[in-house]
Amino acid sequence: MKYIKISILIVAFLAVGRFSVKAHEGMWIPSLIKMFLSDMQADGLKLSAEDIYAVNKSSLKDAIVHFGGGCTAEVISDQGLILTNHHCGFSQIQSHSSLENDYLKNGFWAKTQADELVNPGLTATFIVRIEDVTRKILQDIDESTDPGKRAQLVSERITALKEQVESVEKGHTAEIKPFFYGNEYYMVVTQTYRDVRLVGAPPSAVGKFGGDTDNWMWPRHTGDFSIFRIYSGKDGKPSDYSKDNIPYKPKHSLPINITGSKPGDFTMIYGFPGTTQQYLHSSWVQFVTETMNPTAIAMRASTLEIIDAAMASSDEIRIQYASKQARIANYWKKWIGENRGLARLDAISKKEKLEAVYEKKIMENASLEPVYGDVFKKIATSNAEGKALMMARSMLIEFFYVGPEFLRFVSGFEKLEENAEELDKAGELEDELDRLRQSAEGFFKNYQPWVDQKILGVLYPQYIKALNPKFRPDIHAEIEVKYGDDFNEYAEYVFEESNFVTRKQTLDFLNKFKASKAKKISADPAFQLMKSVLGAWREKAANSYYAWKGENDELMRKYVKGMMNAFPGEKYWPDANGTLRISWGKIEGSEPRDGVIYNPYTTLDGVLAKYVPSDREFDLPDRLMELAKEKDYGRWAYNGELPVCFTASNHTTGGNSGSPVLNGEGHLIGINFDRSWESTMSDIMYDPERCRNIIVDIRYVMFIIDKYAGASHLIDELNIVDRR
Ligand code: ARG
Ligand code: GLU
């Protein structure tokens, strides 16, 4: 009997995939390139380690930009021209748009550099170098170190190292981040440019073609790109906006390759993936899929229903809400896909099996067992305890940060409400009022109180229901007494009585404000709700949440360390954490569902096939239709067709949007902008069979710039490789 048990165990072990990474799984640290270079070369990479990442000479990394801290962009000309996604530049495009100059609808193309549009606050960050500083940070710290002491030492050393590096390297920023939950630390030294101007954007009917219906979907036909230019001071260094600034001279800019590629060709993505959670414990995956995701999905669906109807009712509201709507809809749909994908992978039971294998291996090892043996039980307990706290945090995000917008706006009045007299005495009252006036001008430009009122009425009860009663805002007791469960009536009351829900009221209030009137803010129902919601988080949940999170992370650190010790031969990649990474794969389609095969390419014919006149998502510009009818593709065609999008097996996540997709020679062949819906669980569990990233083909981008927009002066700036 014994051998049967063992063989069952071995089979189970193989079936669940061990701990090893799967083909093309992973987001790897560029400075450790030697660790995975030969794997990439075996898949078709032609470059050396130095070509990809080098510190003292130029390399591919010098063309990669962290765009506004959230997306990726890449340098494509020696005059600082960069490419990213339309959806990454969306809020900038929107901010320059008005009914007269509707760049969202019509696109925007700067005819000369003088026409390029300034974007206050937008940054472009380059990586100077990445250094493993684990030994500096964890010196003399081991598993016997008290966790509190450990956290304190680590935080002190991070601060000291950061200060030391930044004091020597003027103009650079040093960030030291934990990897593998703090088993390793890396220092990322960066340089940030602060004058980044909008150069070009296609109309939304190209850049966002397919809208939310096609978002996260394959087959895709979206020209999701926009063009910006980085400017520097005359000395080439970062500078705030000035009309004397000059186009940035990059260390490297990417050649654009239009020769054409075929399925199976090597692809590499170089960019800034935001967050993955591959090591989550099964109990937490269960919580995410059964509680957290469904609650957030339902809340966003309610908000979207209101916003979508409002947007359909007028062009003005369509423009005002476009960017907000896209932001809310994006993760709403992503989580739906993630839940389905995790269910199909049977992720929870797969994880349970893996955890059992790992626990057994630890238990059998005399030196590991005393240190790591109890980590599983402790994680399960900690996770059970953490759920209510995590819901308090996630609901704060969904209600306060994603829900009714006036909450965020009136939170700006906290300082005035608390310190009016002090500000007045210090002669700073007028400054504070000015700040609020400016904030009001920005806020009300894109605001409809009646839309927000509806959102409040619908979202508030969902928020309350999702919270453990002990984390509810105090104000809820009063609301219940007065309004029972008619939360629309409560919302009506807030919007009728508040001083801060229209531009005029707010500015009148600020203009007439006297320090002695601060109580009027305290008595405002919008302010009161905001205060109570934030207060519930700050006073009832935040401390416990952060304490729990610290302990949970420390357990996860031990979990990962124990696993690495138990299976030392495997390669491990650290979860995405917003730092520069490389992932590679090849151009390939997939078989996402029974009976369905995804071809990896789409063409302009497919764009036309989706055309629905005057549709919000599937309308097309006349000019594009004409070019298509005449097959006027210029040099951008391939075998008589115009490629539009393609898929590849690169492991990517949010933040990889705008990332360059490079061929084996390091030439740009596309811009990453999405994953297929069947892939979105790859943030928690990667599936090599199904996970595909979605890329806009560089030839479609060139076609739109050149033939559609007639911006051939931009094409002249580029280095185009065509080996046909
Ligand atoms: N899903 C892509 C990403 O995560 C694209 C989002 C923008 N497009 C949209 N239709 N909302 O960011
Ligand atoms: N669209 C995502 C982004 O903005 C990338 C898609 C993904 O999550 O893979 O970063």
Coordinates of C-alpha atoms in Angstrom, one line a residue, residues 209 608 610-620 622 625:
F209 CA -12.4 51.9 -30.0
L608 CA -14.6 47.9 -40.0
K610 CA -17.2 46.1 -35.8
Y611 CA -18.4 49.5 -37.0
V612 CA -21.7 50.7 -35.7
P613 CA -22.6 54.2 -36.9
S614 CA -23.0 56.8 -34.1
D615 CA -22.4 54.1 -31.5
R616 CA -20.7 55.3 -28.3
E617 CA -18.1 52.6 -28.5
F618 CA -18.0 51.4 -32.1
D619 CA -18.4 54.4 -34.3
L620 CA -15.5 55.2 -36.7
D622 CA -15.0 59.1 -41.7
M625 CA -13.3 54.6 -43.3

